[in-house]
Coordinates of C-alpha atoms and ligand atoms in Angstrom, one line a residue:
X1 CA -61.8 258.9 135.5
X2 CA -65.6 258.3 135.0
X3 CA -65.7 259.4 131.9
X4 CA -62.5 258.1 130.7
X5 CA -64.1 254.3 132.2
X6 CA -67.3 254.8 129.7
X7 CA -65.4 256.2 126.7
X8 CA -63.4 252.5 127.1
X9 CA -66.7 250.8 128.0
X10 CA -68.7 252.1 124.7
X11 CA -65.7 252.4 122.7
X12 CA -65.7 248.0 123.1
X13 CA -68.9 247.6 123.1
X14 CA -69.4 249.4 119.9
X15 CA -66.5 247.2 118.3
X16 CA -68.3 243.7 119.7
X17 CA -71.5 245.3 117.9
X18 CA -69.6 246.5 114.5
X19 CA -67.6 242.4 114.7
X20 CA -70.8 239.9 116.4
X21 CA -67.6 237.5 115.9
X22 CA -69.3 235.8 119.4
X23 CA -72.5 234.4 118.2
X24 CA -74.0 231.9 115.7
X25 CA -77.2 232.1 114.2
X26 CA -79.1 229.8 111.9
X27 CA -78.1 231.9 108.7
X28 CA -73.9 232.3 110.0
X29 CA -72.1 229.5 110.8
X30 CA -68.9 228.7 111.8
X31 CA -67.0 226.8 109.2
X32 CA -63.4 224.9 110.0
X33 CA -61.2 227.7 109.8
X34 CA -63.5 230.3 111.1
X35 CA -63.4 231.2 114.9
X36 CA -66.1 232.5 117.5
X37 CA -64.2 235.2 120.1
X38 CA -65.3 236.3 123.5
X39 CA -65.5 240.1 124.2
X40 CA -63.6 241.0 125.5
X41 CA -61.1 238.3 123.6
X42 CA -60.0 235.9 126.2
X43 CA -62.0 232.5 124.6
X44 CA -62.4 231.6 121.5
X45 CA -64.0 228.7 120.0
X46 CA -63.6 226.5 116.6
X47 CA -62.1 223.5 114.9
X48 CA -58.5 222.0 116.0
X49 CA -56.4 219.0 116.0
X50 CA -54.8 218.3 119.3
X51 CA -51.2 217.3 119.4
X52 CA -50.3 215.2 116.6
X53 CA -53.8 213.9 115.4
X54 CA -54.8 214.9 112.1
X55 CA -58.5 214.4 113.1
X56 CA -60.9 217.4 113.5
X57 CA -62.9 218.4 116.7
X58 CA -64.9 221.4 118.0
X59 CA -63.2 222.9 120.7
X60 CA -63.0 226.2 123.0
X61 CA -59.5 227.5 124.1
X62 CA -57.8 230.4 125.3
X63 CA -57.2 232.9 122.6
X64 CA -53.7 233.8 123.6
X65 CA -52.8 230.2 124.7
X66 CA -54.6 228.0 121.8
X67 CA -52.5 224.7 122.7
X68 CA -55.0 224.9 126.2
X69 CA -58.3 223.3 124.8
X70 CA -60.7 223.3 127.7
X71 CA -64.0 221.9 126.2
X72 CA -64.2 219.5 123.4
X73 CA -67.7 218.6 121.8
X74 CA -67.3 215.2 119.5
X75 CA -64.6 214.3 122.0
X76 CA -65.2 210.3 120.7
X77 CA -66.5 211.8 116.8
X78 CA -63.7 213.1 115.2
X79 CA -64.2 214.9 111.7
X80 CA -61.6 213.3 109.0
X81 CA -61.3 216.2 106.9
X82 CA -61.7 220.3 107.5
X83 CA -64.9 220.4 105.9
X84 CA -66.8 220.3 109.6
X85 CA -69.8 222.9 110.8
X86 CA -71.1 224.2 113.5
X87 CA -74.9 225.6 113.0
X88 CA -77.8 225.6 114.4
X89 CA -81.0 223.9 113.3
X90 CA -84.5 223.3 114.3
X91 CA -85.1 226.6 115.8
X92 CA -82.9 225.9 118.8
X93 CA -80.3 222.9 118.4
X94 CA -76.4 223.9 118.0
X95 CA -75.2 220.8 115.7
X96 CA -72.2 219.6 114.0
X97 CA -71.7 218.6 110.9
X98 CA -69.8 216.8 108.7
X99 CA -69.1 217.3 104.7
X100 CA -72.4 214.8 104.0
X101 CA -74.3 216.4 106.4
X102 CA -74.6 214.1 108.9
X103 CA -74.6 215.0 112.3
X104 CA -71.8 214.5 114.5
X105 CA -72.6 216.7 117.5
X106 CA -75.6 217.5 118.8
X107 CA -76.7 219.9 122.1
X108 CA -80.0 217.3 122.0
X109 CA -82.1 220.3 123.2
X110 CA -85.8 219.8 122.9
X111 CA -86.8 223.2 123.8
X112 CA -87.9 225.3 120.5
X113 CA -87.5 229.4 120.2
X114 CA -88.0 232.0 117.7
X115 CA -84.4 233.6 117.8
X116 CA -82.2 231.1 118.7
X117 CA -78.6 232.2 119.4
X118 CA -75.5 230.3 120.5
X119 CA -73.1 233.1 122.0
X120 CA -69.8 231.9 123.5
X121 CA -69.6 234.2 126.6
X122 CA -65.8 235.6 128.4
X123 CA -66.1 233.0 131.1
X124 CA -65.6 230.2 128.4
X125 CA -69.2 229.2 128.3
X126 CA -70.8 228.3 125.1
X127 CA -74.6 229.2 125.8
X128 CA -77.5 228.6 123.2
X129 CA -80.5 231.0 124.1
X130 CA -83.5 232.9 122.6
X131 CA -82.1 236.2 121.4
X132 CA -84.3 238.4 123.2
X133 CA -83.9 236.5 126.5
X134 CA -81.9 237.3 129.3
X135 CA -80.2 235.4 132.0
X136 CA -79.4 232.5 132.7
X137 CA -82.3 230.3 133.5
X138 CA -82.9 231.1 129.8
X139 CA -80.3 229.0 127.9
X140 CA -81.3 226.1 125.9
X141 CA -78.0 224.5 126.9
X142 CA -74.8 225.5 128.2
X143 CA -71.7 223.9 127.4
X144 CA -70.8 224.7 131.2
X145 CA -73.0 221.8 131.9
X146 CA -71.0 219.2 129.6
X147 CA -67.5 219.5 131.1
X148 CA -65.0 218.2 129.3
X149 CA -61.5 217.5 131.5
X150 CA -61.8 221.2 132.7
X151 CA -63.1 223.1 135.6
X152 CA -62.9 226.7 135.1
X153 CA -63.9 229.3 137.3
X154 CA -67.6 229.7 137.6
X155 CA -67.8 226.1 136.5
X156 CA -70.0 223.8 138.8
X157 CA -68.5 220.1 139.5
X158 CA -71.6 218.2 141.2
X159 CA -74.9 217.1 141.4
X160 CA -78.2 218.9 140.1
X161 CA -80.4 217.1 143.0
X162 CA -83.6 217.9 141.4
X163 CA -83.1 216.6 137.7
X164 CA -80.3 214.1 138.7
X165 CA -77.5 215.4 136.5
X166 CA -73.7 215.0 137.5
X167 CA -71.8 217.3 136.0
X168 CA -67.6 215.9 136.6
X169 CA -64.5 215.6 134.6
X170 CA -63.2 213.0 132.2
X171 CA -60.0 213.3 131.3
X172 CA -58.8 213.0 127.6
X173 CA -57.0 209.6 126.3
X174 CA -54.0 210.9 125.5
X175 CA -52.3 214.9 124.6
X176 CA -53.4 213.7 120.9
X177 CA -57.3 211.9 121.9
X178 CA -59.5 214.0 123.8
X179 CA -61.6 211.4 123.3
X180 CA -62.9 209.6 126.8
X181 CA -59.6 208.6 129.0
X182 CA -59.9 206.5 132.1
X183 CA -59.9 209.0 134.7
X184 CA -63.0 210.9 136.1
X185 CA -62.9 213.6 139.1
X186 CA -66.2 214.0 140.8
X187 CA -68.3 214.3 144.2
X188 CA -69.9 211.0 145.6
X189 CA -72.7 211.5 147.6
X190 CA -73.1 208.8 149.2
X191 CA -73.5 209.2 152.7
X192 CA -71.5 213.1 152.4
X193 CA -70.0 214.3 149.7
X194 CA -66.6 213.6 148.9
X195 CA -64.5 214.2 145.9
X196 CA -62.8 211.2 144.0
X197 CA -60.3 211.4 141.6
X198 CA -61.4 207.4 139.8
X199 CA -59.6 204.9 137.7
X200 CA -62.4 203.5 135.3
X201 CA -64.6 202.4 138.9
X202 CA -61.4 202.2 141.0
X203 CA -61.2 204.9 143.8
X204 CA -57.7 206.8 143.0
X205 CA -58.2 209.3 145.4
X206 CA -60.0 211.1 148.0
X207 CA -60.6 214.4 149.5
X208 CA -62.5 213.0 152.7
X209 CA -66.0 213.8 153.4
X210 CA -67.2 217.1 153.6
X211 CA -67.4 218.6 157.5
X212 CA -69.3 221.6 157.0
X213 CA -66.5 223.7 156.3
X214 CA -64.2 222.2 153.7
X215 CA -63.9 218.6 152.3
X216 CA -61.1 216.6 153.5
X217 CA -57.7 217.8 154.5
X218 CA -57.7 221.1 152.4
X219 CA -59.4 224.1 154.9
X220 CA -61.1 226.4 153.5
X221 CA -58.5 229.6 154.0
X222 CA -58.3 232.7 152.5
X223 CA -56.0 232.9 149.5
X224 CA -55.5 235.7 147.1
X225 CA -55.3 233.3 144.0
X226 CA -59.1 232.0 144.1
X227 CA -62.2 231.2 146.5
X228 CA -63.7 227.9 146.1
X229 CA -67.6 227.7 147.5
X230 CA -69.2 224.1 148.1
X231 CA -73.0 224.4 148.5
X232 CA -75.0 221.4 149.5
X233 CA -78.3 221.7 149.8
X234 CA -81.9 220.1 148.8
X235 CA -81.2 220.8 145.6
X236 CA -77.9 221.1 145.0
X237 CA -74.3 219.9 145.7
X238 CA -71.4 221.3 144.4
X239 CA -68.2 222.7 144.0
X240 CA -67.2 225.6 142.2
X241 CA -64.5 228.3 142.7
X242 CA -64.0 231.7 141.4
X243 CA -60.6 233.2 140.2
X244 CA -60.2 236.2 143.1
X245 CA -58.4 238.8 141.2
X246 CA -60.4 238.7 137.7
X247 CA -57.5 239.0 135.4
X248 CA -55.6 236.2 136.3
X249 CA -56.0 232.8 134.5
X250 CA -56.7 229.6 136.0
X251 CA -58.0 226.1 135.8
X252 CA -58.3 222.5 137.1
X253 CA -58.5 219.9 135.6
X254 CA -57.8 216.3 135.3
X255 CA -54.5 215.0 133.2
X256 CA -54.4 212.0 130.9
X257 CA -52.6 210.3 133.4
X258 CA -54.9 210.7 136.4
X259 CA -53.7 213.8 138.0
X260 CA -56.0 216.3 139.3
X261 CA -54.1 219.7 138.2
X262 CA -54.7 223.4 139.8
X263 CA -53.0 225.9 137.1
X264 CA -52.2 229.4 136.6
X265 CA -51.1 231.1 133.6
X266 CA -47.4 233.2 134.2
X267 CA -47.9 236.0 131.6
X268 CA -44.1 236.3 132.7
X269 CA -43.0 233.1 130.8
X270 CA -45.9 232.3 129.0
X271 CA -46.2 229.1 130.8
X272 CA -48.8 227.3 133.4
X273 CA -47.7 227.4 136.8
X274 CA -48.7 224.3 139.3
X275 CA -50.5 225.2 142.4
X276 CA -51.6 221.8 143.4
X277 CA -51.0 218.8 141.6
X278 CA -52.6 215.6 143.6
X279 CA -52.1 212.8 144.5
X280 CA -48.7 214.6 145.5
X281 CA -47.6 211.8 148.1
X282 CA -47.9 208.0 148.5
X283 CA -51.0 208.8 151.7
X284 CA -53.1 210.2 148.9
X285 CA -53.5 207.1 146.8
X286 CA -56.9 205.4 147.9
X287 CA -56.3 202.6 150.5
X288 CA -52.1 202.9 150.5
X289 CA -52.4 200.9 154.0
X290 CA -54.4 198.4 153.6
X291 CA -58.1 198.7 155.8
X292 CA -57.7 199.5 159.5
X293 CA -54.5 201.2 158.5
X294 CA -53.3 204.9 159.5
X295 CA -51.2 206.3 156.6
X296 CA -48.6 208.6 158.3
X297 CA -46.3 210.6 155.3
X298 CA -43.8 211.1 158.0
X299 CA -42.8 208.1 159.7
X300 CA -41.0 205.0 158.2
X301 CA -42.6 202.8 157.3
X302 CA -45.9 204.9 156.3
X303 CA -48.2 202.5 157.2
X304 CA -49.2 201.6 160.6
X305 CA -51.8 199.6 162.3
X306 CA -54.5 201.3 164.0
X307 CA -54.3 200.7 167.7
X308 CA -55.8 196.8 168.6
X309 CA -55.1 195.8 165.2
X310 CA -52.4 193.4 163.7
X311 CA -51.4 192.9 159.9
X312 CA -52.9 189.9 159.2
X313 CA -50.0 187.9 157.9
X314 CA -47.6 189.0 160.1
X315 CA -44.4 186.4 158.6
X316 CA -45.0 188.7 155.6
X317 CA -44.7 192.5 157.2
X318 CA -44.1 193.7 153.6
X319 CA -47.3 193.4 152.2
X320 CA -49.9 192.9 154.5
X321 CA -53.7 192.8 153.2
X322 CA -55.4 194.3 156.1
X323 CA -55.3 195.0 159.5
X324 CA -56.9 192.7 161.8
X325 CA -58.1 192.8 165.6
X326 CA -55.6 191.6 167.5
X327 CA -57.7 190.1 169.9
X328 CA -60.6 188.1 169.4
X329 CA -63.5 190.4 169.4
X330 CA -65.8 190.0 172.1
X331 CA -68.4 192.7 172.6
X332 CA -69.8 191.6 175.7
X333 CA -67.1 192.7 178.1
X334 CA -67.6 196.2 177.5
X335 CA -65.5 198.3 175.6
X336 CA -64.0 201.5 175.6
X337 CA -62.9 203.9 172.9
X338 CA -59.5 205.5 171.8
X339 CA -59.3 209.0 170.1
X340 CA -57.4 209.3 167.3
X341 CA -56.6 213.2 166.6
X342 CA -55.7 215.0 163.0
X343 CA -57.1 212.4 160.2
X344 CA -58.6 212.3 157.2
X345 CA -61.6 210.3 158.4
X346 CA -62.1 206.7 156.6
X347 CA -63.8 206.1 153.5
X348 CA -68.0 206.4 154.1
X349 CA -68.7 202.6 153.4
X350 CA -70.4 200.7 155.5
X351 CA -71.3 204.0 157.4
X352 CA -74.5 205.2 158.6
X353 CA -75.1 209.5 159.8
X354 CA -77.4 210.9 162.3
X355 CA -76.5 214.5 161.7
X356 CA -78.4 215.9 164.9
X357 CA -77.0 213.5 167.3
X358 CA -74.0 214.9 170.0
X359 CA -70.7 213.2 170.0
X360 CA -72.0 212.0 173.5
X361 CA -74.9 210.0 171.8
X362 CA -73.0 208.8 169.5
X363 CA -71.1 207.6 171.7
X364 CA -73.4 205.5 173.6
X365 CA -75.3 204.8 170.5
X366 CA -72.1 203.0 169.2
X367 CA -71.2 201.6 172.5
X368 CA -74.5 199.5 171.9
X369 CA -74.1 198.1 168.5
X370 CA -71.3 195.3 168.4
X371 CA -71.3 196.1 164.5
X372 CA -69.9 199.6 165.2
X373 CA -66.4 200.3 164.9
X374 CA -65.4 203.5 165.2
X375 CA -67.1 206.5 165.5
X376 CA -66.6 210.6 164.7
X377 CA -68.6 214.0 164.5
X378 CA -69.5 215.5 161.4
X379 CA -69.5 218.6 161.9
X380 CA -67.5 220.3 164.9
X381 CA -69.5 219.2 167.8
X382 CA -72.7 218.0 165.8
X383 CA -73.7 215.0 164.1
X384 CA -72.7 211.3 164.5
X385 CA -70.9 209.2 161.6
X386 CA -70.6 205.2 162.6
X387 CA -68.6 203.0 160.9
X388 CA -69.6 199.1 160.8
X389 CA -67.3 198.0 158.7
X390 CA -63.8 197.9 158.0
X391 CA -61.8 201.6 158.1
X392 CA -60.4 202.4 154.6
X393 CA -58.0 204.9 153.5
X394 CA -57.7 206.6 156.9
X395 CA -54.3 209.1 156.2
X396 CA -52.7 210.8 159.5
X397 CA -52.2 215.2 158.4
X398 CA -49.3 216.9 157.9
X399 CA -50.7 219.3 160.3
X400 CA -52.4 217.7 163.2
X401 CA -55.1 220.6 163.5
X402 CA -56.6 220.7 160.0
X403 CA -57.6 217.4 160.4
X404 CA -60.6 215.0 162.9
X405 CA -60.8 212.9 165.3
X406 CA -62.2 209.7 165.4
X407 CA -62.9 207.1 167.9
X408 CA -62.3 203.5 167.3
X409 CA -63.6 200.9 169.5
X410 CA -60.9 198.5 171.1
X411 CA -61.2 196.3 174.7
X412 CA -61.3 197.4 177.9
X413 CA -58.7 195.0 178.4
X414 CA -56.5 195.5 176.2
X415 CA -53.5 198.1 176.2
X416 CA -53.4 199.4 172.5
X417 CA -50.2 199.3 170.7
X418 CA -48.9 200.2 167.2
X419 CA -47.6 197.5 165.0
X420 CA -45.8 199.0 161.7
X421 CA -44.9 197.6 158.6
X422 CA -43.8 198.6 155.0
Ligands
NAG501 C1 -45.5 214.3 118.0 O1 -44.6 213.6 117.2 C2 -43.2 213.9 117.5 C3 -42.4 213.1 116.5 O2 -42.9 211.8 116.3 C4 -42.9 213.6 119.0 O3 -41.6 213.9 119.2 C5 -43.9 214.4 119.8 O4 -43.7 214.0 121.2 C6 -45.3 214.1 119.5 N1 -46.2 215.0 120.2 C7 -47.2 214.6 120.9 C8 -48.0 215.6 121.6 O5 -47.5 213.4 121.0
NAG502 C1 -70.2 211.9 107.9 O1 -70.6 211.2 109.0 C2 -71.3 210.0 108.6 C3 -71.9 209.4 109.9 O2 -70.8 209.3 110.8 C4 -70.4 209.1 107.8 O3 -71.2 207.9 107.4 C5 -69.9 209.8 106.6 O4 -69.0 209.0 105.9 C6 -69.2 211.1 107.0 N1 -68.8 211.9 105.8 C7 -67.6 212.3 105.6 C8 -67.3 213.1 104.4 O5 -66.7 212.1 106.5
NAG503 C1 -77.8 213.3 121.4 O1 -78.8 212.3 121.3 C2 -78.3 211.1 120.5 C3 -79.5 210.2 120.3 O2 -80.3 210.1 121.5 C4 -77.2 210.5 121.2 O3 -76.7 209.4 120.5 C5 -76.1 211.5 121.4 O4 -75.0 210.9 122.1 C6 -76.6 212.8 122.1 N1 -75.5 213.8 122.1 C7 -75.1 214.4 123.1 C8 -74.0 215.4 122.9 O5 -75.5 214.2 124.2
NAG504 C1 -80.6 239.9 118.3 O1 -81.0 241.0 119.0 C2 -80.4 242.2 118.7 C3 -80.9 243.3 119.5 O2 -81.1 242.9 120.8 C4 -80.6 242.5 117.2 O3 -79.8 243.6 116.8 C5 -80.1 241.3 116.4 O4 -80.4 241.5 115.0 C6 -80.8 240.0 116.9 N1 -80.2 238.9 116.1 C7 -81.0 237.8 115.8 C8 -80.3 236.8 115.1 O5 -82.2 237.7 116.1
NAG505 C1 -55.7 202.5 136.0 O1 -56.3 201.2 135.8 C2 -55.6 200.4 134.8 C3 -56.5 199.2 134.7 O2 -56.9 198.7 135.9 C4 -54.2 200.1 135.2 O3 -53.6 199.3 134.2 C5 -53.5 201.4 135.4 O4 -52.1 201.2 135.9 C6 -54.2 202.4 136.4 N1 -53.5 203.7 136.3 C7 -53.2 204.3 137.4 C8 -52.5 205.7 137.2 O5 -53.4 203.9 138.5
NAG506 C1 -44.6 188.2 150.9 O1 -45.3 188.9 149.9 C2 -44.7 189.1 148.7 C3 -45.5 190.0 147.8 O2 -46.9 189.4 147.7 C4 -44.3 187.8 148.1 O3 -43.6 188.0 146.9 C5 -43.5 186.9 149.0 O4 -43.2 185.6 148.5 C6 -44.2 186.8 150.4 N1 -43.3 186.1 151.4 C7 -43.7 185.2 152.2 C8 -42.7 184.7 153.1 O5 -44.9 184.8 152.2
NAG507 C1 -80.9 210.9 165.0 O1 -80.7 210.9 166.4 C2 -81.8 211.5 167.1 C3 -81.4 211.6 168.6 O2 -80.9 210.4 169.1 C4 -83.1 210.7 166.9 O3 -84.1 211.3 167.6 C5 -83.4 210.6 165.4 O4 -84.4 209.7 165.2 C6 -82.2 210.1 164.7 N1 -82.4 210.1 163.3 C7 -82.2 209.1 162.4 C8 -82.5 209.3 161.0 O5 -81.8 208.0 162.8
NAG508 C1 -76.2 198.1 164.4 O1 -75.5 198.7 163.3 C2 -75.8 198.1 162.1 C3 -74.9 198.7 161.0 O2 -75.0 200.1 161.0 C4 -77.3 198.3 161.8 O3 -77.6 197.6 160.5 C5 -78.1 197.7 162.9 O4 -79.5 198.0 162.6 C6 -77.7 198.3 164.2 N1 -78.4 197.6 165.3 C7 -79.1 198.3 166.2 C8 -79.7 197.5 167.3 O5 -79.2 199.5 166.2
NAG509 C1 -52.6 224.2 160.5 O1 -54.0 224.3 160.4 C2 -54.5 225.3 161.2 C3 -56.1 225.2 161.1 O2 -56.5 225.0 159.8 C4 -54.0 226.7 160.7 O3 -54.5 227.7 161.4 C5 -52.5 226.6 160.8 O4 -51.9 227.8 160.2 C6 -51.9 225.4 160.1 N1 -50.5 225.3 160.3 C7 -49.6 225.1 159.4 C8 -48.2 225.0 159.8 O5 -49.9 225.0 158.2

């Protein structure tokens, strides 16, 4: 068996050796027309027109599924005509160019080496590096850091704390423009990290804030297709995920028309199979209920006011703007709190975090503050999140122990009550 495994093993790598068809150097180019392969063959990168555009661009695909472009380089510099580039220059810059020479792409790297090579490696990650270097702390650039619309395994989505980059999606125009569409998928940070899936600056969808364990509503639970990893840190935070049983293809990504995809390639069928495709329901569009609403997939109507809230304009139930207290608010009389169970917490705005306090102080801490609203741990047990303002896209789950509580503040006097509308 051994033996058999390195007969394979040299018997490939003497082929990569005998074609090189993965790397560029400053005396071979790729030319339109010409391709750079992985080894062992699974990406391959060169020039293509996507869907019915005549226009050229750089791109890296699948080798056996070349209609699935997953990273694009002059995404908003098309080349007219098949007379397009790719070299490098400089001692260390990958660049390309057009017929004149101009340049239309550029890695922008500033670092200078005596060998530089730009290999595109099986994971799908075009790397420039010094020949004689190894690992990854050496690359020039990676195009792993420049995401197009696609996350593939290995693939960070996040933030480099350190330097300040965000790497996130942006998905293309249209199936013909992979030039910059209106949709991005990304982590805020603000207060805890969330993912967002946004409309130009308009919040399209949320995860929910990270708890430790998993962000949002989706738990982090074994599955035998991948295992995602979210690390936040000093330095770091993102979100990454690795395809569990190698073989297997997979991807996410974010479509034209604002859908965050999760895909696996059927070799039975030749066709990409959905295993999430969000939003999926009308609770996972950002703010479906109006602030101070619940949003409740399985009741009719969805939306509901929290408890000691009212839709404001209650002749027009049909399309409230927001709930509102129904009760004047008055702080002074002491107030008590109500525990909601299984949510997807509100949006962090207007939120502040202690994240050594108990749910006890927090308590009391929010008890003391007329500007607090509502309250909630952050972690099971630890940490205080306080909300001042009002509570946005709060969404009831599907399954009442994936999701947290939270505690909103209503009068002593009052009994709390749910008013619904459309
Ligand atoms: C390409 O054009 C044909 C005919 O005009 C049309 O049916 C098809 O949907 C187009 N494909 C794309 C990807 O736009
Ligand atoms: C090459 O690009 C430059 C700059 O964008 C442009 O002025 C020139 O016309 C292009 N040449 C060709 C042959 O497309
Ligand atoms: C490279 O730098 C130029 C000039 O600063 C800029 O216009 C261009 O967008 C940069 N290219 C990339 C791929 O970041
Ligand atoms: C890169 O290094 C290999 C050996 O590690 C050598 O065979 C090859 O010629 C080098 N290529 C360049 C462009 O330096
Ligand atoms: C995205 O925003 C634009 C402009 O605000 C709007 O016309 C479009 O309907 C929005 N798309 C989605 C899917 O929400
Ligand atoms: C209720 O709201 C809808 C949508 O904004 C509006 O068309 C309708 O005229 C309103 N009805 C009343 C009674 O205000
Ligand atoms: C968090 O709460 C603890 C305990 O109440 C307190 O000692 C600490 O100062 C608080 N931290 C911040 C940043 O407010
Ligand atoms: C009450 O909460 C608001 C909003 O979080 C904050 O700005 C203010 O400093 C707090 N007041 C006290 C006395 O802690
Ligand atoms: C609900 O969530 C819990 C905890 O994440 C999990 O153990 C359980 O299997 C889930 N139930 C259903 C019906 O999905």
């Amino acid at each position: 068996m051994g033996s058999l495994y390195f007969f394979f093993f040299f018997f490939f790598l003497s082929i990569e050796l005998i074609l090189a068809t993965d790397i560029i150097t400053p005396t071979r180019v790729i030319r339109d027309g010409e391709t750079l392969v992985s080894s062992p063959e699974v990406f391959e990168l060169g020039f293509f027109s996507p869907g019915n555009s005549t226009k050229r661009y750089l791109g890296i695909w699948y080798k056996k599924i070349p209609e699935t472009v997953v990273w694009v380089a002059n995404r908003n510099n098309p080349i007219i005509d098949r007379e397009g580039v790719l070299t490098i220059i400089n001692n260390g810059n990958l660049v390309l160019l057009n017929k004149t020479k101009s340049i239309i792409w550029s890695s922008n790297t500033s670092r200078k080496v005596e060998n530089p090579v730009a290999k595109l490696l099986d994971s799908g990650n075009l790397v420039l590096k010094d020949n004689f270097s190894t690992g990854s702390e050496s690359y020039l650039w990676q195009s792993f850091d420049y995401p197009s619309d696609t996350l593939l395994p290995g693939m960070k989505l996040g933030w480099d704390l350190k330097t300040g980059v965000e790497r996130y999606l942006t998905s293309w125009k249209s199936s013909d423009d992979p030039s910059y569409g209106d949709f991005t998928y990304r982590i805020d940070i603000h207060v805890l990290p969330q993912i967002f899936i946004y409309n130009g600056s308009t919040k399209m969808a949320r995860t929910g804030p990270w708890n430790g364990f998993f962000l949002g509503e989706v738990p982090k639970s074994p599955n035998f297709i991948f295992e995602p990893t979210f690390v936040y840190d000093k330095n770091e935070i993102y979100y990454r995920y690795e395809s569990v049983n190698n073989p297997v293809i997979m991807l996410t990504k974010i479509t034209h028309s604002g859908f965050f995809q999760r895909l696996i390639w059927k070799e039975m069928g030749s066709i990409w199979d959905f295993v999430a495709s969000e939003p999926n329901d009308l609770c996972q569009y950002y703010g479906k209920c109006s602030a101070n609403g619940v949003c409740n997939i399985d009741k009719a109507p969805i939306c509901e006011c929290l408890q000691g809230f009212i839709p404001e304009s209650q002749q027009n139930q049909t399309s409230p703007t927001r709930c509102i207290r129904s009760s004047p608010f008055d702080c002074s009389s002491g107030d008590r709190f109500i525990k909601l169970t299984g949510l997807k917490l509100p949006d962090l705005v207007e939120t502040t975090l202690n994240d050594t306090m108990s749910l006890q102080e927090c308590e009391s801490k929010c008890l003391k503050n007329c500007s607090c609203k509502a309250y909630a741990n952050f972690i099971v047990s630890r940490g205080c999140l306080m909300w001042s303002g009002d509570l946005i896209d709060i969404r009831k789950h599907v399954n009442e122990s994936s999701g947290q509580d939270l505690y909103i503040r209503v009068p002593t006097s009052k009994q709390g009550s749910l008013f619904c509308y459309s």
